[in-house]
Amino acid sequence: MKELVERIQKDGRILGEGVLKVDSFVTHQVDPVLMEQMGQRFAEVFKEQGITKVVTIEASGIAPALFAAKELGVPMIFARKAKSLTMDEELLTASVYSFTKQVTSTISISRKFLSSEDKVLIIDDFLANGQAAKGLIELCQQAGAQVEGIGIVIEKSFQDGRQLLEEMGLRVVSLARIASLTNGQVEFLEEDA
Ligand code: G4P
Ligand code: NA
Ligand code: NA
């Protein structure tokens, strides 16, 4: 997506270790106009799939997922990383290992919000090693829900996430695809949408 690629070129900052800082428009301060455009793009791409729920993970996946859900006319569910005091009902849970943080965390969604009737679009802000997306897929599988596709804002194509998800037979659509972050330069691949 041209607008996103241009915004990364303008406001993205490269940190060491292959990390792109986009805290002025995605991960901390959020640009609602750009988020809405991205939500509309995801909805356009997946509109024929009969999506009934958009699923993401807190925190930074929520903004793009919410706009995609609004455009598709369906609810958005965000998996929680910590158990909420009011989550006393039955939970779907999965373990997610973060290579970046080298910790395993448990993510969860209340069982009542996903069922075998659901066709799910998974959305997240970053795709690196794909472990967060894999955890969300596991939650959907536990509910018997069908994952129809995965929409990603920024894919780091030099990491293994896309390959992992495609090997599971899933369609991955990324609005920006980063080939490399070396020598202080952001190099892009052609984006999917
Ligand atoms: P993975 O899910 O693809 O395996 O990713 P990984 O464990 O490596 O990433 C851990 C966290 O870091 C995730 O957010 C992910 O979105 C984010 N992340 C990964 N690569 C980058 C990057 O280059 N730049 C930025 N800004 N973030 C990156 P999180 O901490 O779990 O969630 P959130 O609460 O920040 O949304
Ligand atoms: Na994220
Ligand atoms: Na993040």
XYZ file of N, CA and C and ligand atoms in Angstrom:
617
model
N 0.848 -1.183 0.000
C 0.000 0.000 0.000
C 0.891 1.242 0.000
N 0.750 2.003 -1.060
C 1.646 3.145 -1.306
C 1.731 4.112 -0.118
N 0.567 4.468 0.443
C 0.554 5.447 1.540
C 1.360 4.953 2.749
N 1.269 3.642 3.024
C 1.999 3.078 4.159
C 3.505 3.051 3.889
N 3.866 2.614 2.690
C 5.292 2.554 2.338
C 5.914 3.953 2.438
N 5.196 4.947 1.935
C 5.718 6.322 1.992
C 5.841 6.809 3.432
N 4.878 6.416 4.267
C 4.924 6.845 5.665
C 6.087 6.184 6.408
N 6.345 4.907 6.080
C 7.500 4.226 6.691
C 8.791 4.923 6.257
N 8.866 5.278 4.968
C 10.065 5.964 4.469
C 10.257 7.305 5.173
N 9.151 7.984 5.466
C 9.224 9.319 6.081
C 9.465 9.238 7.593
N 8.711 8.377 8.285
C 8.708 8.411 9.750
C 9.249 7.158 10.439
N 9.532 6.098 9.686
C 10.078 4.886 10.305
C 11.528 5.109 10.705
N 11.932 4.489 11.795
C 13.327 4.581 12.250
C 13.858 3.168 12.434
N 15.076 2.939 11.976
C 15.668 1.609 12.115
C 16.428 1.533 13.429
N 16.079 0.521 14.223
C 16.856 0.237 15.432
C 17.785 -0.919 15.085
N 18.763 -1.181 15.931
C 19.629 -2.325 15.671
C 18.817 -3.613 15.667
N 19.434 -4.727 15.318
C 18.796 -6.047 15.412
C 17.568 -6.196 14.516
N 17.544 -5.476 13.397
C 16.453 -5.677 12.443
C 15.085 -5.251 12.920
N 15.049 -4.216 13.749
C 13.771 -3.725 14.264
C 13.454 -2.351 13.666
N 12.207 -2.220 13.227
C 11.733 -0.960 12.660
C 10.833 -0.266 13.672
N 11.186 0.969 14.020
C 10.371 1.720 14.978
C 9.349 2.556 14.210
N 8.083 2.316 14.511
C 6.999 3.062 13.857
C 6.052 3.601 14.926
N 6.651 4.073 16.012
C 5.827 4.465 17.157
C 5.109 5.794 16.968
N 5.424 6.525 15.903
C 4.713 7.794 15.700
C 3.426 7.632 14.905
N 3.183 6.408 14.349
C 1.917 6.220 13.613
C 1.282 4.847 13.761
N 1.997 3.842 14.311
C 1.398 2.498 14.456
C 1.403 1.983 15.898
N 2.563 1.931 16.538
C 2.683 1.139 17.776
C 2.545 1.923 19.082
N 2.444 3.263 18.986
C 2.293 4.034 20.244
C 1.341 5.195 19.967
N 1.824 6.232 19.295
C 0.886 7.198 18.710
C 0.320 6.525 17.467
N -0.966 6.746 17.199
C -1.628 6.054 16.087
C -2.260 7.070 15.141
N -2.035 6.878 13.843
C -2.653 7.744 12.829
C -3.995 7.127 12.407
N -5.104 7.713 12.837
C -6.401 7.092 12.555
C -6.778 7.117 11.081
N -6.295 8.127 10.353
C -6.633 8.218 8.924
C -5.940 7.084 8.165
N -4.660 6.895 8.432
C -3.926 5.799 7.793
C -4.492 4.444 8.228
N -4.830 4.318 9.514
C -5.391 3.049 10.006
C -6.697 2.717 9.294
N -7.526 3.740 9.101
C -8.798 3.503 8.426
C -8.569 3.056 6.980
N -7.625 3.703 6.315
C -7.306 3.311 4.930
C -6.821 1.858 4.885
N -6.013 1.482 5.870
C -5.489 0.110 5.889
C -6.614 -0.886 6.178
N -7.500 -0.524 7.096
C -8.649 -1.380 7.375
C -9.503 -1.582 6.136
N -9.687 -0.508 5.390
C -10.477 -0.589 4.151
C -9.790 -1.494 3.130
N -8.461 -1.416 3.077
C -7.724 -2.245 2.120
C -7.860 -3.725 2.483
N -7.714 -4.041 3.771
C -7.882 -5.439 4.194
C -9.293 -5.936 3.857
N -10.276 -5.088 4.132
C -11.668 -5.478 3.879
C -11.882 -5.736 2.388
N -11.322 -4.886 1.561
C -11.437 -5.031 0.105
C -10.835 -6.378 -0.349
N -9.667 -6.691 0.170
C -8.965 -7.920 -0.228
C -9.740 -9.176 0.189
N -10.342 -9.145 1.395
C -10.955 -10.361 1.951
C -12.483 -10.355 1.903
N -13.062 -9.437 1.150
C -14.531 -9.267 1.198
C -15.312 -10.462 0.651
N -14.706 -11.292 -0.213
C -15.426 -12.444 -0.771
C -15.336 -13.685 0.117
N -14.637 -13.584 1.239
C -14.350 -14.770 2.052
C -15.429 -15.077 3.090
N -16.459 -14.260 3.167
C -17.530 -14.520 4.140
C -17.075 -14.381 5.580
N -16.167 -13.453 5.824
C -15.604 -13.257 7.165
C -16.713 -12.914 8.171
N -16.666 -13.594 9.334
C -17.645 -13.290 10.398
C -16.991 -12.636 11.611
N -15.670 -12.775 11.770
C -14.955 -12.153 12.895
C -13.552 -11.747 12.436
N -13.102 -10.601 12.940
C -11.701 -10.217 12.772
C -11.021 -10.454 14.115
N -9.892 -11.163 14.091
C -9.188 -11.513 15.323
C -7.771 -10.945 15.293
N -7.378 -10.304 16.395
C -6.028 -9.771 16.521
C -5.524 -10.022 17.927
N -4.377 -9.411 18.270
C -3.811 -9.535 19.608
C -3.460 -8.151 20.114
N -3.705 -7.921 21.408
C -3.371 -6.614 21.952
C -1.855 -6.424 21.931
N -1.354 -5.211 21.849
C -2.082 -3.968 21.769
C -2.145 -3.426 20.333
N -1.019 -3.495 19.624
C -0.935 -2.716 18.377
C -1.715 -3.291 17.205
N -2.219 -4.511 17.338
C -3.051 -5.055 16.267
C -4.468 -4.482 16.283
N -4.845 -3.914 17.424
C -6.244 -3.531 17.609
C -6.695 -2.451 16.625
N -5.871 -1.445 16.409
C -6.308 -0.327 15.562
C -6.605 -0.766 14.118
N -5.672 -1.426 13.425
C -6.008 -1.857 12.065
C -7.131 -2.898 12.039
N -7.161 -3.777 13.034
C -8.207 -4.816 13.072
C -9.589 -4.191 13.238
N -9.665 -3.161 14.062
C -10.961 -2.519 14.316
C -11.524 -1.888 13.038
N -10.662 -1.200 12.292
C -11.145 -0.580 11.054
C -11.506 -1.636 10.003
N -10.756 -2.722 9.953
C -11.099 -3.796 9.005
C -12.459 -4.385 9.371
N -12.667 -4.595 10.667
C -13.934 -5.177 11.131
C -15.104 -4.257 10.835
N -14.896 -2.968 11.067
C -15.976 -2.007 10.803
C -16.364 -2.055 9.329
N -15.341 -2.094 8.470
C -15.578 -2.099 7.028
C -16.273 -3.393 6.579
N -15.921 -4.516 7.219
C -16.536 -5.804 6.873
C -17.892 -5.982 7.570
N -18.195 -5.122 8.529
C -19.473 -5.205 9.241
C -19.545 -6.367 10.209
N -18.404 -6.698 10.828
C -18.348 -7.826 11.773
C -17.635 -7.385 13.054
N -17.749 -8.162 14.142
C -17.025 -7.807 15.371
C -15.519 -8.031 15.243
N -14.774 -7.304 16.064
C -13.334 -7.509 16.205
C -13.089 -8.080 17.590
N -12.253 -9.114 17.671
C -11.877 -9.711 18.957
C -10.376 -9.570 19.113
N -9.912 -9.061 20.250
C -8.456 -9.084 20.470
C -8.116 -10.094 21.544
N -7.154 -10.960 21.223
C -6.657 -11.902 22.223
C -5.944 -11.109 23.303
N -6.125 -11.548 24.533
C -5.468 -10.896 25.668
C -4.177 -11.628 26.005
N -3.217 -10.843 26.491
C -1.934 -11.419 26.894
C -1.903 -11.698 28.388
N -2.749 -11.016 29.142
C -2.836 -11.271 30.579
C -4.274 -11.651 30.868
N -4.462 -12.475 31.866
C -5.810 -12.902 32.199
C -6.560 -11.734 32.840
N -7.701 -11.424 32.287
C -8.513 -10.356 32.856
C -9.272 -10.873 34.070
N -9.442 -10.031 35.063
C -10.171 -10.429 36.285
C -11.596 -10.865 35.984
N -12.153 -10.271 34.935
C -13.554 -10.580 34.615
C -13.679 -11.739 33.629
N -12.524 -12.329 33.209
C -12.574 -13.457 32.282
C -12.750 -14.745 33.063
N -13.925 -14.932 33.639
C -14.130 -16.126 34.449
C -14.709 -17.276 33.624
N -15.047 -16.986 32.369
C -15.632 -18.045 31.552
C -14.546 -18.930 30.946
N -14.985 -19.921 30.200
C -14.049 -20.846 29.595
C -13.191 -20.127 28.550
N -11.904 -20.425 28.555
C -10.979 -19.721 27.676
C -10.374 -20.648 26.631
N -10.135 -20.085 25.448
C -9.252 -20.701 24.469
C -7.876 -20.139 24.789
N -6.846 -20.976 24.893
C -5.521 -20.434 25.214
C -4.450 -21.057 24.329
N -3.396 -20.296 24.097
C -2.249 -20.793 23.331
C -0.979 -20.149 23.883
N 0.126 -20.857 23.741
C 1.421 -20.313 24.149
C 2.094 -19.669 22.958
N 2.657 -18.487 23.168
C 3.359 -17.782 22.094
C 4.778 -17.510 22.550
N 5.732 -18.003 21.774
C 7.130 -17.745 22.103
C 7.625 -16.555 21.294
N 8.148 -15.555 21.961
C 8.712 -14.401 21.266
C 10.224 -14.561 21.158
N 10.702 -14.674 19.901
C 12.154 -14.750 19.688
C 12.799 -13.430 20.098
N 12.055 -12.337 19.885
C 12.587 -11.005 20.197
C 12.801 -10.852 21.694
N 11.775 -11.247 22.459
C 11.855 -11.047 23.912
C 12.348 -12.296 24.644
N 12.437 -13.425 23.924
C 12.857 -14.709 24.496
C 12.020 -15.101 25.715
N 10.736 -14.877 25.599
C 9.814 -15.326 26.653
C 8.605 -15.976 25.995
N 8.005 -16.927 26.729
C 6.767 -17.540 26.277
C 5.628 -16.918 27.062
N 4.589 -16.505 26.357
C 3.433 -15.952 27.060
C 2.179 -16.700 26.642
N 1.162 -16.608 27.473
C -0.113 -17.265 27.173
C -1.075 -16.214 26.659
N -1.714 -16.509 25.524
C -2.730 -15.591 25.006
C -4.086 -16.287 25.092
N -5.132 -15.492 25.232
C -6.437 -16.128 25.384
C -7.590 -15.296 24.817
N -8.625 -16.028 24.458
C -9.894 -15.447 24.007
C -10.996 -16.272 24.686
N -12.037 -15.606 25.140
C -13.174 -16.333 25.706
C -13.825 -17.215 24.649
N -14.097 -18.432 25.028
C -14.670 -19.398 24.099
C -15.996 -18.911 23.493
N -16.723 -18.118 24.272
C -18.054 -17.683 23.803
C -18.002 -16.775 22.575
N -16.807 -16.206 22.280
C -16.732 -15.275 21.151
C -16.320 -15.921 19.834
N -15.924 -17.188 19.850
C -15.533 -17.878 18.612
C -16.183 -19.250 18.588
N -16.720 -19.635 17.425
C -17.338 -20.957 17.321
C -17.017 -21.573 15.963
N -17.496 -22.800 15.773
C -17.251 -23.501 14.517
C -18.014 -22.865 13.347
N -18.882 -21.916 13.656
C -19.603 -21.196 12.588
C -18.751 -20.065 12.002
N -17.662 -19.709 12.710
C -16.934 -18.493 12.328
C -15.903 -18.697 11.223
N -15.824 -17.676 10.376
C -14.765 -17.549 9.364
C -13.964 -16.315 9.753
N -12.690 -16.541 10.035
C -11.887 -15.517 10.707
C -10.849 -14.896 9.777
N -10.750 -13.572 9.883
C -9.625 -12.841 9.300
C -8.727 -12.428 10.460
N -7.475 -12.881 10.435
C -6.499 -12.499 11.460
C -5.744 -11.263 10.960
N -5.614 -10.272 11.841
C -4.890 -9.036 11.498
C -3.819 -8.799 12.557
N -2.631 -8.353 12.141
C -1.649 -7.898 13.127
C -0.799 -6.780 12.532
N -0.151 -6.036 13.419
C 0.661 -4.908 12.942
C 1.974 -5.377 12.327
N 2.647 -6.341 12.972
C 3.922 -6.835 12.456
C 3.880 -8.333 12.235
N 4.545 -8.789 11.192
C 4.817 -10.221 11.023
C 6.331 -10.375 10.993
N 6.859 -11.039 12.010
C 8.300 -11.271 12.101
C 8.521 -12.777 11.951
N 8.514 -13.487 13.075
C 8.664 -14.950 13.011
C 7.329 -15.681 12.947
N 6.265 -14.937 13.070
C 4.934 -15.529 12.898
C 4.378 -16.234 14.114
N 5.041 -16.067 15.254
C 4.597 -16.810 16.436
C 3.276 -16.268 17.001
N 3.085 -14.966 16.929
C 1.819 -14.392 17.413
C 0.668 -14.879 16.534
N 0.867 -14.826 15.222
C -0.184 -15.286 14.294
C -0.461 -16.771 14.508
N 0.597 -17.551 14.711
C 0.427 -18.991 14.945
C -0.416 -19.229 16.199
N -0.177 -18.453 17.244
C -0.980 -18.562 18.462
C -2.441 -18.231 18.203
N -2.688 -17.196 17.410
C -4.074 -16.825 17.091
C -4.745 -17.917 16.260
N -3.994 -18.535 15.354
C -4.532 -19.644 14.555
C -4.922 -20.806 15.476
N -4.073 -21.078 16.470
C -4.386 -22.165 17.416
C -5.672 -21.890 18.184
N -5.873 -20.619 18.572
C -7.120 -20.272 19.281
C -8.324 -20.536 18.380
N -8.199 -20.170 17.098
C -9.300 -20.397 16.147
C -9.547 -21.892 15.975
N -8.470 -22.673 15.867
C -8.602 -24.126 15.698
C -9.305 -24.756 16.896
N -8.964 -24.284 18.101
C -9.622 -24.823 19.310
C -11.126 -24.590 19.281
N -11.509 -23.462 18.666
C -12.942 -23.126 18.586
C -13.604 -23.813 17.396
N -12.806 -24.460 16.550
C -13.341 -25.055 15.325
C -13.624 -24.024 14.246
N -13.130 -22.794 14.444
C -13.355 -21.719 13.464
C -12.365 -21.854 12.304
N -12.793 -21.374 11.145
C -11.972 -21.470 9.938
C -11.188 -20.166 9.755
N -9.861 -20.251 9.633
C -9.070 -19.053 9.327
C -9.054 -18.862 7.817
N -9.598 -17.734 7.374
C -9.738 -17.467 5.934
C -8.567 -16.675 5.375
N -7.801 -16.038 6.246
C -6.667 -15.268 5.753
C -6.019 -14.476 6.864
N -4.842 -13.929 6.525
C -4.068 -13.161 7.489
C -3.674 -11.836 6.845
N -4.050 -10.751 7.487
C -3.705 -9.420 6.994
C -2.668 -8.788 7.910
N -1.564 -8.350 7.325
C -0.446 -7.811 8.101
C -0.155 -6.383 7.648
N 0.096 -5.509 8.607
C 0.445 -4.134 8.250
C 1.882 -4.107 7.717
N 2.839 -4.547 8.528
C 4.248 -4.513 8.115
C 4.863 -5.902 8.266
N 5.250 -6.475 7.134
C 5.906 -7.788 7.127
C 7.410 -7.589 7.025
N 8.146 -8.231 7.938
C 9.601 -8.247 7.823
C 9.961 -9.530 7.065
N 10.100 -9.376 5.760
C 10.232 -10.532 4.872
C 11.553 -11.269 5.047
N 12.484 -10.661 5.772
C 13.768 -11.328 6.033
C 13.665 -12.258 7.242
N 12.489 -12.337 7.858
C 12.251 -13.314 8.922
C 11.271 -14.370 8.402
N 11.028 -15.415 9.209
C 10.392 -16.625 8.677
C 8.862 -16.677 8.739
N 8.241 -15.614 9.234
C 6.808 -15.657 9.510
C 5.935 -16.021 8.329
N 6.139 -15.345 7.197
C 5.278 -15.625 6.041
C 5.400 -17.085 5.612
N 6.615 -17.580 5.561
C 6.817 -18.969 5.141
C 6.080 -19.939 6.066
N 6.192 -19.689 7.374
C 5.514 -20.543 8.358
C 4.005 -20.583 8.099
N 3.417 -19.418 7.860
C 1.961 -19.330 7.682
C 1.537 -19.911 6.341
N 2.335 -19.660 5.285
C 1.994 -20.202 3.969
C 2.111 -21.719 3.957
N 3.057 -22.235 4.725
C 3.186 -23.696 4.818
C 1.971 -24.321 5.508
N 1.246 -23.517 6.284
C -0.001 -23.990 6.897
C -1.160 -23.864 5.916
N -0.861 -23.415 4.697
C -1.889 -23.303 3.665
C -2.690 -22.009 3.736
N -2.154 -21.027 4.456
C -2.908 -19.792 4.659
C -2.450 -18.678 3.711
N -3.413 -17.839 3.346
C -3.125 -16.692 2.494
C -2.702 -15.506 3.369
N -1.529 -14.966 3.085
C -0.996 -13.830 3.846
C -0.970 -12.602 2.940
N -1.591 -11.523 3.394
C -1.599 -10.278 2.625
C -0.982 -9.175 3.478
N 0.163 -8.638 3.022
C 0.879 -7.616 3.785
C 0.850 -6.288 3.044
N 0.584 -5.218 3.776
C 0.464 -3.887 3.156
C 1.820 -3.236 2.929
N 2.839 -3.697 3.655
C 4.226 -3.291 3.374
C 5.088 -4.509 3.634
N 6.059 -4.741 2.760
C 6.958 -5.901 2.903
C 8.387 -5.394 2.899
N 9.073 -5.627 3.996
C 10.424 -5.116 4.137
C 11.434 -6.224 3.869
N 12.254 -5.989 2.837
C 13.264 -6.969 2.433
C 14.465 -6.923 3.360
N 14.858 -5.705 3.760
C 16.002 -5.591 4.658
C 16.013 -4.241 5.361
N 16.729 -4.221 6.479
C 16.868 -2.994 7.266
C 18.360 -2.737 7.499
N 19.171 -3.105 6.525
C 20.619 -2.985 6.734
C 21.145 -1.646 6.207
N 22.282 -1.238 6.725
C 22.953 0.017 6.341
C 22.049 1.243 6.494
N 21.205 1.221 7.496
C 20.332 2.367 7.753
C 19.282 2.604 6.686
N 19.052 1.629 5.826
C 18.110 1.771 4.714
C 16.958 0.783 4.854
N 15.738 1.247 4.595
C 14.605 0.324 4.527
C 14.422 -0.061 3.065
N 14.638 -1.340 2.764
C 14.428 -1.835 1.398
C 13.110 -2.592 1.360
N 12.269 -2.259 0.389
C 10.942 -2.873 0.298
C 10.866 -3.896 -0.823
N 10.032 -4.919 -0.618
C 9.570 -5.789 -1.696
C 8.251 -5.190 -2.174
N 7.765 -5.630 -3.311
C 6.447 -5.164 -3.742
C 5.397 -5.676 -2.751
N 4.538 -4.792 -2.276
C 3.532 -5.181 -1.295
C 2.401 -5.974 -1.959
N 1.622 -6.717 -1.127
C 0.545 -7.566 -1.647
C -0.705 -6.775 -2.005
N -0.909 -5.652 -1.332
C -2.146 -4.884 -1.557
C -1.920 -3.438 -1.181
P 6.288 -12.813 15.849
O 4.979 -12.789 16.541
O 6.117 -12.504 14.371
O 7.046 -14.085 16.053
O 7.127 -11.618 16.409
P 8.113 -11.395 17.651
O 7.804 -12.365 18.739
O 9.464 -11.317 17.075
O 7.608 -9.953 18.073
C 7.262 -9.595 19.388
C 6.599 -8.247 19.409
O 7.380 -7.285 18.680
C 5.231 -8.177 18.787
O 4.519 -7.164 19.431
C 5.548 -7.751 17.352
O 4.425 -7.145 16.739
C 6.633 -6.774 17.585
N 7.588 -6.599 16.504
C 8.264 -7.545 15.812
N 9.138 -6.964 14.976
C 8.988 -5.623 15.143
C 9.636 -4.489 14.559
O 10.523 -4.561 13.698
N 9.212 -3.277 15.000
C 8.245 -3.118 15.962
N 7.907 -1.866 16.297
N 7.628 -4.175 16.549
C 8.016 -5.401 16.124
P 4.111 -7.259 20.963
O 5.138 -6.627 21.792
O 3.735 -8.683 21.292
O 2.783 -6.484 20.975
P 2.334 -4.993 21.150
O 1.679 -4.953 22.476
O 3.535 -4.134 21.000
O 1.400 -4.848 20.030
Na 1.707 -6.886 17.485
Na 3.947 -4.147 18.552
